[in-house]
Amino acid sequence: MESYRSEEEQVEALKRWWKENGRSTLIGIALALGLGFGWQAWQKTQQLAAENASNLYQQMLQVLSTQDEQAGTVGRQLATQLKEQHRGTVYAQFAAMHLARLAVNDGQLQAAEQELRWTLSMASGNDDIQQVAQLRLARVLASLEKPDEALDLLQGANPDYQASYAIARGDIFLSQGLEAEAFAAYESALATMEEGAPVPQTLQDKLEFLGARLQSAVLEAS
């Protein structure tokens, strides 16, 4: 506002300003208060939804951990409910990965692929869920005889998953009879593991087996 020489001028200016802007100011204050209360209500709604999703997820885990014959059916129902009612939460993504695991156990690889692709569509960035879902999807695609798609998924990995991704690439190459490529992938996995970390016995066995075969092939060719 302008500077005025006398209090009277300031009062008149305030009256004039209020006449011109007072109504919009009140509306702005009302909106601000409304937004404040709305934000609090939204936060409470989100908190309640998160608690409900967490409780439902715990129920699903408890059911799937039992040996009951109906556990798989009930577990699938709870997982599907999580996906439908809480699709924007990590619980829904975990539920989808459980559904994929159950589908693999039942030999329903296409259903597993769908669940894992759904998980990836909901996961953000290169977080742990995305990395694990990509790894599992790659193995499912390889089992569906889609090795090229599987290998494409395994190109990018966070440092924590580089060894697991390299082992998966090696397994896919080995299933195709590409022993040299498989050996190189397994060696890459070994190289990316942290110093002092235990080396999986299966990885050691594969390296020894392929190393011996490749050396034998070189000797035969010479």
CSV table of N, CA and C in Angstrom, one decimal, residues 53-192:
chain,number,residue,atom,x,y,z
A,53,ALA,N,-4.9,-51.3,5.0
A,53,ALA,CA,-4.0,-52.0,4.0
A,53,ALA,C,-3.0,-52.9,4.8
A,54,SER,N,-2.4,-52.3,5.8
A,54,SER,CA,-1.5,-53.1,6.6
A,54,SER,C,-2.1,-54.3,7.3
A,55,ASN,N,-3.3,-54.1,7.9
A,55,ASN,CA,-4.0,-55.1,8.5
A,55,ASN,C,-4.4,-56.2,7.6
A,56,LEU,N,-4.8,-55.8,6.4
A,56,LEU,CA,-5.2,-56.8,5.4
A,56,LEU,C,-4.0,-57.6,4.9
A,57,TYR,N,-2.9,-56.9,4.7
A,57,TYR,CA,-1.7,-57.6,4.3
A,57,TYR,C,-1.2,-58.6,5.4
A,58,GLN,N,-1.3,-58.2,6.6
A,58,GLN,CA,-0.9,-59.2,7.7
A,58,GLN,C,-1.8,-60.4,7.7
A,59,GLN,N,-3.1,-60.2,7.5
A,59,GLN,CA,-4.0,-61.3,7.4
A,59,GLN,C,-3.6,-62.2,6.2
A,60,MET,N,-3.3,-61.7,5.1
A,60,MET,CA,-2.9,-62.5,3.9
A,60,MET,C,-1.6,-63.3,4.3
A,61,LEU,N,-0.6,-62.7,4.9
A,61,LEU,CA,0.6,-63.4,5.2
A,61,LEU,C,0.3,-64.5,6.2
A,62,GLN,N,-0.6,-64.3,7.2
A,62,GLN,CA,-0.9,-65.3,8.2
A,62,GLN,C,-1.6,-66.5,7.5
A,63,VAL,N,-2.5,-66.2,6.6
A,63,VAL,CA,-3.2,-67.2,5.9
A,63,VAL,C,-2.3,-68.1,5.1
A,64,LEU,N,-1.4,-67.4,4.3
A,64,LEU,CA,-0.5,-68.1,3.4
A,64,LEU,C,0.6,-68.9,4.2
A,65,SER,N,0.8,-68.6,5.4
A,65,SER,CA,1.8,-69.3,6.2
A,65,SER,C,1.3,-70.6,6.8
A,66,THR,N,0.0,-70.8,6.7
A,66,THR,CA,-0.6,-72.0,7.3
A,66,THR,C,-0.5,-73.1,6.3
A,67,GLN,N,-0.8,-74.4,6.7
A,67,GLN,CA,-0.7,-75.5,5.9
A,67,GLN,C,-2.2,-76.0,5.5
A,68,ASP,N,-3.1,-75.1,5.8
A,68,ASP,CA,-4.5,-75.4,5.4
A,68,ASP,C,-4.7,-75.5,3.9
A,69,GLU,N,-5.6,-76.5,3.5
A,69,GLU,CA,-5.8,-76.7,2.1
A,69,GLU,C,-6.4,-75.4,1.4
A,70,GLN,N,-7.2,-74.7,2.2
A,70,GLN,CA,-7.8,-73.5,1.6
A,70,GLN,C,-6.9,-72.2,1.7
A,71,ALA,N,-5.7,-72.4,2.2
A,71,ALA,CA,-4.9,-71.2,2.4
A,71,ALA,C,-4.6,-70.5,1.1
A,72,GLY,N,-4.3,-71.2,0.1
A,72,GLY,CA,-4.0,-70.6,-1.2
A,72,GLY,C,-5.2,-69.8,-1.7
A,73,THR,N,-6.4,-70.4,-1.6
A,73,THR,CA,-7.6,-69.7,-2.2
A,73,THR,C,-7.9,-68.5,-1.4
A,74,VAL,N,-7.9,-68.6,0.0
A,74,VAL,CA,-8.2,-67.4,0.8
A,74,VAL,C,-7.1,-66.3,0.6
A,75,GLY,N,-5.8,-66.8,0.6
A,75,GLY,CA,-4.7,-65.9,0.4
A,75,GLY,C,-4.8,-65.1,-0.9
A,76,ARG,N,-5.2,-65.8,-2.0
A,76,ARG,CA,-5.5,-65.1,-3.3
A,76,ARG,C,-6.6,-64.1,-3.2
A,77,GLN,N,-7.6,-64.4,-2.5
A,77,GLN,CA,-8.7,-63.5,-2.3
A,77,GLN,C,-8.3,-62.2,-1.6
A,78,LEU,N,-7.5,-62.4,-0.5
A,78,LEU,CA,-7.1,-61.2,0.3
A,78,LEU,C,-6.1,-60.4,-0.6
A,79,ALA,N,-5.2,-61.1,-1.3
A,79,ALA,CA,-4.3,-60.3,-2.2
A,79,ALA,C,-5.0,-59.5,-3.2
A,80,THR,N,-6.0,-60.1,-3.8
A,80,THR,CA,-6.8,-59.4,-4.9
A,80,THR,C,-7.5,-58.3,-4.2
A,81,GLN,N,-8.0,-58.5,-3.0
A,81,GLN,CA,-8.7,-57.4,-2.3
A,81,GLN,C,-7.8,-56.2,-2.1
A,82,LEU,N,-6.5,-56.5,-1.7
A,82,LEU,CA,-5.5,-55.5,-1.5
A,82,LEU,C,-5.3,-54.7,-2.8
A,83,LYS,N,-5.2,-55.4,-3.9
A,83,LYS,CA,-4.9,-54.7,-5.1
A,83,LYS,C,-6.0,-53.8,-5.6
A,84,GLU,N,-7.3,-54.3,-5.3
A,84,GLU,CA,-8.4,-53.5,-5.7
A,84,GLU,C,-8.7,-52.3,-4.8
A,85,GLN,N,-8.6,-52.5,-3.5
A,85,GLN,CA,-9.0,-51.5,-2.6
A,85,GLN,C,-7.8,-50.6,-2.2
A,86,HIS,N,-6.6,-51.0,-2.4
A,86,HIS,CA,-5.4,-50.2,-1.9
A,86,HIS,C,-4.3,-50.2,-3.0
A,87,ARG,N,-4.7,-50.0,-4.2
A,87,ARG,CA,-3.8,-50.2,-5.3
A,87,ARG,C,-2.6,-49.2,-5.3
A,88,GLY,N,-2.8,-48.1,-4.6
A,88,GLY,CA,-1.7,-47.2,-4.6
A,88,GLY,C,-0.7,-47.4,-3.5
A,89,THR,N,-0.8,-48.5,-2.8
A,89,THR,CA,0.1,-48.7,-1.6
A,89,THR,C,1.2,-49.8,-2.0
A,90,VAL,N,2.2,-49.8,-1.2
A,90,VAL,CA,3.3,-50.9,-1.4
A,90,VAL,C,2.7,-52.3,-1.0
A,91,TYR,N,1.7,-52.3,-0.1
A,91,TYR,CA,1.1,-53.5,0.3
A,91,TYR,C,0.4,-54.2,-1.0
A,92,ALA,N,-0.2,-53.4,-1.8
A,92,ALA,CA,-0.8,-54.0,-3.0
A,92,ALA,C,0.3,-54.6,-4.0
A,93,GLN,N,1.4,-53.9,-4.0
A,93,GLN,CA,2.5,-54.4,-4.9
A,93,GLN,C,3.1,-55.7,-4.3
A,94,PHE,N,3.2,-55.8,-3.0
A,94,PHE,CA,3.7,-57.0,-2.3
A,94,PHE,C,2.7,-58.1,-2.6
A,95,ALA,N,1.4,-57.8,-2.5
A,95,ALA,CA,0.3,-58.7,-2.7
A,95,ALA,C,0.4,-59.3,-4.1
A,96,ALA,N,0.7,-58.4,-5.1
A,96,ALA,CA,0.8,-58.9,-6.5
A,96,ALA,C,2.0,-59.9,-6.7
A,97,MET,N,3.1,-59.6,-6.0
A,97,MET,CA,4.2,-60.5,-6.1
A,97,MET,C,3.9,-61.8,-5.4
A,98,HIS,N,3.1,-61.8,-4.3
A,98,HIS,CA,2.7,-63.1,-3.7
A,98,HIS,C,1.8,-63.9,-4.7
A,99,LEU,N,0.9,-63.2,-5.4
A,99,LEU,CA,0.1,-63.8,-6.4
A,99,LEU,C,0.9,-64.4,-7.5
A,100,ALA,N,1.9,-63.7,-7.9
A,100,ALA,CA,2.8,-64.2,-8.9
A,100,ALA,C,3.5,-65.5,-8.4
A,101,ARG,N,4.0,-65.5,-7.2
A,101,ARG,CA,4.6,-66.7,-6.6
A,101,ARG,C,3.7,-67.9,-6.6
A,102,LEU,N,2.4,-67.6,-6.2
A,102,LEU,CA,1.5,-68.7,-6.2
A,102,LEU,C,1.2,-69.2,-7.6
A,103,ALA,N,1.1,-68.3,-8.5
A,103,ALA,CA,0.9,-68.7,-9.9
A,103,ALA,C,2.0,-69.6,-10.4
A,104,VAL,N,3.3,-69.2,-10.1
A,104,VAL,CA,4.4,-70.0,-10.5
A,104,VAL,C,4.4,-71.4,-9.9
A,105,ASN,N,4.0,-71.5,-8.7
A,105,ASN,CA,3.9,-72.8,-8.0
A,105,ASN,C,2.9,-73.7,-8.6
A,106,ASP,N,1.8,-73.0,-9.2
A,106,ASP,CA,0.8,-73.8,-9.9
A,106,ASP,C,1.0,-74.0,-11.3
A,107,GLY,N,2.2,-73.5,-11.8
A,107,GLY,CA,2.5,-73.7,-13.2
A,107,GLY,C,1.8,-72.7,-14.1
A,108,GLN,N,1.2,-71.7,-13.6
A,108,GLN,CA,0.5,-70.7,-14.4
A,108,GLN,C,1.4,-69.5,-14.6
A,109,LEU,N,2.4,-69.7,-15.6
A,109,LEU,CA,3.4,-68.7,-15.8
A,109,LEU,C,2.9,-67.4,-16.4
A,110,GLN,N,1.9,-67.5,-17.3
A,110,GLN,CA,1.3,-66.3,-17.9
A,110,GLN,C,0.6,-65.4,-16.8
A,111,ALA,N,-0.1,-66.0,-15.9
A,111,ALA,CA,-0.7,-65.3,-14.8
A,111,ALA,C,0.4,-64.6,-13.9
A,112,ALA,N,1.5,-65.3,-13.7
A,112,ALA,CA,2.6,-64.7,-12.9
A,112,ALA,C,3.2,-63.5,-13.6
A,113,GLU,N,3.3,-63.7,-15.0
A,113,GLU,CA,3.8,-62.5,-15.8
A,113,GLU,C,2.9,-61.3,-15.6
A,114,GLN,N,1.6,-61.5,-15.7
A,114,GLN,CA,0.7,-60.4,-15.5
A,114,GLN,C,0.8,-59.7,-14.2
A,115,GLU,N,0.9,-60.5,-13.1
A,115,GLU,CA,1.0,-59.9,-11.8
A,115,GLU,C,2.3,-59.1,-11.6
A,116,LEU,N,3.4,-59.6,-12.2
A,116,LEU,CA,4.7,-59.0,-12.0
A,116,LEU,C,4.7,-57.7,-12.9
A,117,ARG,N,4.1,-57.7,-14.1
A,117,ARG,CA,4.0,-56.5,-14.9
A,117,ARG,C,3.2,-55.5,-14.2
A,118,TRP,N,2.1,-55.9,-13.5
A,118,TRP,CA,1.3,-54.9,-12.8
A,118,TRP,C,2.1,-54.3,-11.7
A,119,THR,N,2.9,-55.1,-11.0
A,119,THR,CA,3.7,-54.6,-9.9
A,119,THR,C,4.7,-53.5,-10.5
A,120,LEU,N,5.3,-53.8,-11.6
A,120,LEU,CA,6.2,-52.9,-12.2
A,120,LEU,C,5.5,-51.6,-12.6
A,121,SER,N,4.3,-51.7,-13.1
A,121,SER,CA,3.6,-50.5,-13.5
A,121,SER,C,3.2,-49.6,-12.3
A,122,MET,N,3.2,-50.2,-11.1
A,122,MET,CA,2.9,-49.4,-9.9
A,122,MET,C,4.1,-49.0,-9.1
A,123,ALA,N,5.2,-49.7,-9.3
A,123,ALA,CA,6.5,-49.3,-8.6
A,123,ALA,C,7.1,-48.1,-9.2
A,124,SER,N,7.8,-47.3,-8.4
A,124,SER,CA,8.3,-46.1,-8.9
A,124,SER,C,9.9,-46.1,-8.8
A,125,GLY,N,10.5,-45.5,-9.8
A,125,GLY,CA,12.0,-45.4,-9.8
A,125,GLY,C,12.6,-46.8,-9.8
A,126,ASN,N,13.9,-46.8,-9.3
A,126,ASN,CA,14.6,-48.1,-9.2
A,126,ASN,C,14.6,-48.6,-7.7
A,127,ASP,N,13.4,-48.6,-7.1
A,127,ASP,CA,13.4,-49.0,-5.7
A,127,ASP,C,13.5,-50.5,-5.6
A,128,ASP,N,13.5,-51.0,-4.4
A,128,ASP,CA,13.7,-52.5,-4.2
A,128,ASP,C,12.6,-53.3,-4.8
A,129,ILE,N,11.3,-52.8,-4.7
A,129,ILE,CA,10.2,-53.6,-5.3
A,129,ILE,C,10.4,-53.7,-6.8
A,130,GLN,N,10.8,-52.6,-7.5
A,130,GLN,CA,11.0,-52.7,-8.9
A,130,GLN,C,12.1,-53.7,-9.3
A,131,GLN,N,13.2,-53.6,-8.5
A,131,GLN,CA,14.3,-54.5,-8.8
A,131,GLN,C,14.0,-55.9,-8.7
A,132,VAL,N,13.3,-56.3,-7.6
A,132,VAL,CA,12.9,-57.7,-7.3
A,132,VAL,C,11.9,-58.1,-8.3
A,133,ALA,N,10.9,-57.3,-8.6
A,133,ALA,CA,9.9,-57.7,-9.6
A,133,ALA,C,10.5,-57.9,-11.0
A,134,GLN,N,11.4,-57.0,-11.4
A,134,GLN,CA,12.1,-57.2,-12.7
A,134,GLN,C,12.8,-58.5,-12.7
A,135,LEU,N,13.5,-58.9,-11.6
A,135,LEU,CA,14.3,-60.1,-11.6
A,135,LEU,C,13.4,-61.3,-11.7
A,136,ARG,N,12.3,-61.3,-11.0
A,136,ARG,CA,11.4,-62.4,-11.0
A,136,ARG,C,10.7,-62.5,-12.4
A,137,LEU,N,10.3,-61.4,-12.9
A,137,LEU,CA,9.7,-61.4,-14.2
A,137,LEU,C,10.6,-61.9,-15.3
A,138,ALA,N,11.9,-61.6,-15.2
A,138,ALA,CA,12.9,-62.1,-16.2
A,138,ALA,C,12.9,-63.6,-16.1
A,139,ARG,N,12.9,-64.2,-15.0
A,139,ARG,CA,13.0,-65.6,-14.8
A,139,ARG,C,11.7,-66.3,-15.4
A,140,VAL,N,10.6,-65.6,-15.1
A,140,VAL,CA,9.3,-66.1,-15.7
A,140,VAL,C,9.3,-66.1,-17.2
A,141,LEU,N,9.8,-65.0,-17.8
A,141,LEU,CA,9.8,-64.8,-19.2
A,141,LEU,C,10.8,-65.9,-19.8
A,142,ALA,N,11.9,-66.1,-19.1
A,142,ALA,CA,12.8,-67.2,-19.6
A,142,ALA,C,12.1,-68.5,-19.6
A,143,SER,N,11.3,-68.8,-18.6
A,143,SER,CA,10.6,-70.1,-18.6
A,143,SER,C,9.5,-70.1,-19.6
A,144,LEU,N,9.0,-69.0,-20.1
A,144,LEU,CA,8.0,-68.9,-21.2
A,144,LEU,C,8.7,-68.9,-22.5
A,145,GLU,N,10.0,-69.1,-22.5
A,145,GLU,CA,10.8,-69.2,-23.8
A,145,GLU,C,10.8,-67.8,-24.5
A,146,LYS,N,11.0,-66.8,-23.6
A,146,LYS,CA,11.2,-65.4,-24.1
A,146,LYS,C,12.5,-64.9,-23.6
A,147,PRO,N,13.6,-65.5,-24.0
A,147,PRO,CA,14.9,-65.1,-23.4
A,147,PRO,C,15.3,-63.7,-23.7
A,148,ASP,N,15.0,-63.2,-24.9
A,148,ASP,CA,15.5,-61.9,-25.3
A,148,ASP,C,14.8,-60.8,-24.4
A,149,GLU,N,13.5,-61.0,-24.2
A,149,GLU,CA,12.8,-60.1,-23.3
A,149,GLU,C,13.3,-60.1,-21.9
A,150,ALA,N,13.6,-61.4,-21.5
A,150,ALA,CA,14.2,-61.5,-20.1
A,150,ALA,C,15.5,-60.8,-20.0
A,151,LEU,N,16.4,-61.0,-20.9
A,151,LEU,CA,17.7,-60.4,-20.9
A,151,LEU,C,17.6,-58.9,-20.9
A,152,ASP,N,16.7,-58.3,-21.7
A,152,ASP,CA,16.5,-56.9,-21.7
A,152,ASP,C,16.1,-56.3,-20.3
A,153,LEU,N,15.3,-57.1,-19.6
A,153,LEU,CA,14.9,-56.6,-18.2
A,153,LEU,C,16.1,-56.6,-17.3
A,154,LEU,N,17.1,-57.5,-17.6
A,154,LEU,CA,18.2,-57.6,-16.7
A,154,LEU,C,19.4,-56.7,-17.0
A,155,GLN,N,19.2,-55.8,-17.9
A,155,GLN,CA,20.3,-54.9,-18.3
A,155,GLN,C,20.7,-53.9,-17.2
A,156,GLY,N,19.7,-53.3,-16.5
A,156,GLY,CA,19.9,-52.3,-15.5
A,156,GLY,C,19.6,-52.8,-14.1
A,157,ALA,N,20.6,-52.6,-13.2
A,157,ALA,CA,20.4,-53.1,-11.8
A,157,ALA,C,21.0,-52.1,-10.9
A,158,ASN,N,20.4,-51.9,-9.7
A,158,ASN,CA,21.0,-51.1,-8.7
A,158,ASN,C,22.2,-51.9,-8.1
A,159,PRO,N,23.2,-51.2,-7.5
A,159,PRO,CA,24.4,-51.9,-7.0
A,159,PRO,C,24.0,-53.1,-6.1
A,160,ASP,N,23.0,-53.0,-5.3
A,160,ASP,CA,22.7,-54.1,-4.4
A,160,ASP,C,22.1,-55.3,-5.1
A,161,TYR,N,21.8,-55.2,-6.4
A,161,TYR,CA,21.2,-56.3,-7.1
A,161,TYR,C,22.0,-56.8,-8.3
A,162,GLN,N,23.1,-56.2,-8.5
A,162,GLN,CA,23.9,-56.5,-9.7
A,162,GLN,C,24.3,-58.0,-9.7
A,163,ALA,N,24.7,-58.5,-8.6
A,163,ALA,CA,25.1,-59.9,-8.6
A,163,ALA,C,23.9,-60.8,-8.9
A,164,SER,N,22.8,-60.6,-8.3
A,164,SER,CA,21.6,-61.4,-8.6
A,164,SER,C,21.2,-61.3,-10.1
A,165,TYR,N,21.2,-60.1,-10.6
A,165,TYR,CA,20.9,-59.9,-12.0
A,165,TYR,C,21.9,-60.7,-12.9
A,166,ALA,N,23.2,-60.6,-12.6
A,166,ALA,CA,24.2,-61.3,-13.4
A,166,ALA,C,24.0,-62.8,-13.3
A,167,ILE,N,23.6,-63.3,-12.2
A,167,ILE,CA,23.4,-64.8,-12.0
A,167,ILE,C,22.2,-65.2,-12.9
A,168,ALA,N,21.2,-64.4,-12.9
A,168,ALA,CA,20.0,-64.6,-13.7
A,168,ALA,C,20.3,-64.6,-15.2
A,169,ARG,N,21.2,-63.7,-15.6
A,169,ARG,CA,21.6,-63.7,-17.0
A,169,ARG,C,22.4,-64.9,-17.3
A,170,GLY,N,23.2,-65.4,-16.4
A,170,GLY,CA,24.0,-66.6,-16.6
A,170,GLY,C,23.1,-67.8,-16.8
A,171,ASP,N,22.1,-67.9,-15.9
A,171,ASP,CA,21.1,-69.0,-16.0
A,171,ASP,C,20.4,-69.0,-17.3
A,172,ILE,N,20.0,-67.8,-17.8
A,172,ILE,CA,19.3,-67.8,-19.1
A,172,ILE,C,20.2,-68.2,-20.3
A,173,PHE,N,21.4,-67.7,-20.2
A,173,PHE,CA,22.4,-68.1,-21.3
A,173,PHE,C,22.6,-69.6,-21.2
A,174,LEU,N,22.8,-70.1,-20.0
A,174,LEU,CA,23.0,-71.6,-19.9
A,174,LEU,C,21.9,-72.4,-20.4
A,175,SER,N,20.6,-71.9,-20.2
A,175,SER,CA,19.5,-72.6,-20.7
A,175,SER,C,19.4,-72.6,-22.2
A,176,GLN,N,20.1,-71.7,-22.8
A,176,GLN,CA,20.2,-71.6,-24.3
A,176,GLN,C,21.4,-72.3,-24.9
A,177,GLY,N,22.2,-72.9,-24.0
A,177,GLY,CA,23.4,-73.6,-24.4
A,177,GLY,C,24.6,-72.7,-24.7
A,178,LEU,N,24.5,-71.4,-24.3
A,178,LEU,CA,25.5,-70.5,-24.5
A,178,LEU,C,26.5,-70.5,-23.3
A,179,GLU,N,27.3,-71.4,-23.3
A,179,GLU,CA,28.2,-71.7,-22.1
A,179,GLU,C,29.2,-70.6,-21.8
A,180,ALA,N,29.8,-70.1,-22.9
A,180,ALA,CA,30.8,-69.0,-22.7
A,180,ALA,C,30.1,-67.7,-22.1
A,181,GLU,N,29.0,-67.4,-22.7
A,181,GLU,CA,28.2,-66.2,-22.2
A,181,GLU,C,27.8,-66.4,-20.7
A,182,ALA,N,27.3,-67.6,-20.4
A,182,ALA,CA,26.9,-67.9,-19.1
A,182,ALA,C,28.1,-67.8,-18.1
A,183,PHE,N,29.2,-68.4,-18.5
A,183,PHE,CA,30.4,-68.3,-17.6
A,183,PHE,C,30.8,-66.8,-17.4
A,184,ALA,N,30.8,-66.0,-18.4
A,184,ALA,CA,31.1,-64.6,-18.3
A,184,ALA,C,30.1,-63.9,-17.3
A,185,ALA,N,28.9,-64.2,-17.4
A,185,ALA,CA,27.9,-63.6,-16.5
A,185,ALA,C,28.1,-64.0,-15.1
A,186,TYR,N,28.4,-65.3,-14.9
A,186,TYR,CA,28.7,-65.8,-13.5
A,186,TYR,C,29.9,-65.1,-12.9
A,187,GLU,N,30.9,-65.0,-13.8
A,187,GLU,CA,32.1,-64.3,-13.3
A,187,GLU,C,31.8,-62.8,-12.9
A,188,SER,N,31.0,-62.2,-13.7
A,188,SER,CA,30.6,-60.8,-13.5
A,188,SER,C,29.8,-60.8,-12.1
A,189,ALA,N,29.0,-61.8,-11.8
A,189,ALA,CA,28.3,-61.8,-10.6
A,189,ALA,C,29.3,-61.9,-9.4
A,190,LEU,N,30.3,-62.7,-9.6
A,190,LEU,CA,31.3,-62.9,-8.5
A,190,LEU,C,32.0,-61.6,-8.3
A,191,ALA,N,32.3,-60.9,-9.4
A,191,ALA,CA,33.1,-59.7,-9.3
A,191,ALA,C,32.4,-58.6,-8.6
A,192,THR,N,31.0,-58.6,-8.7
A,192,THR,CA,30.2,-57.5,-8.2
A,192,THR,C,29.8,-57.7,-6.7
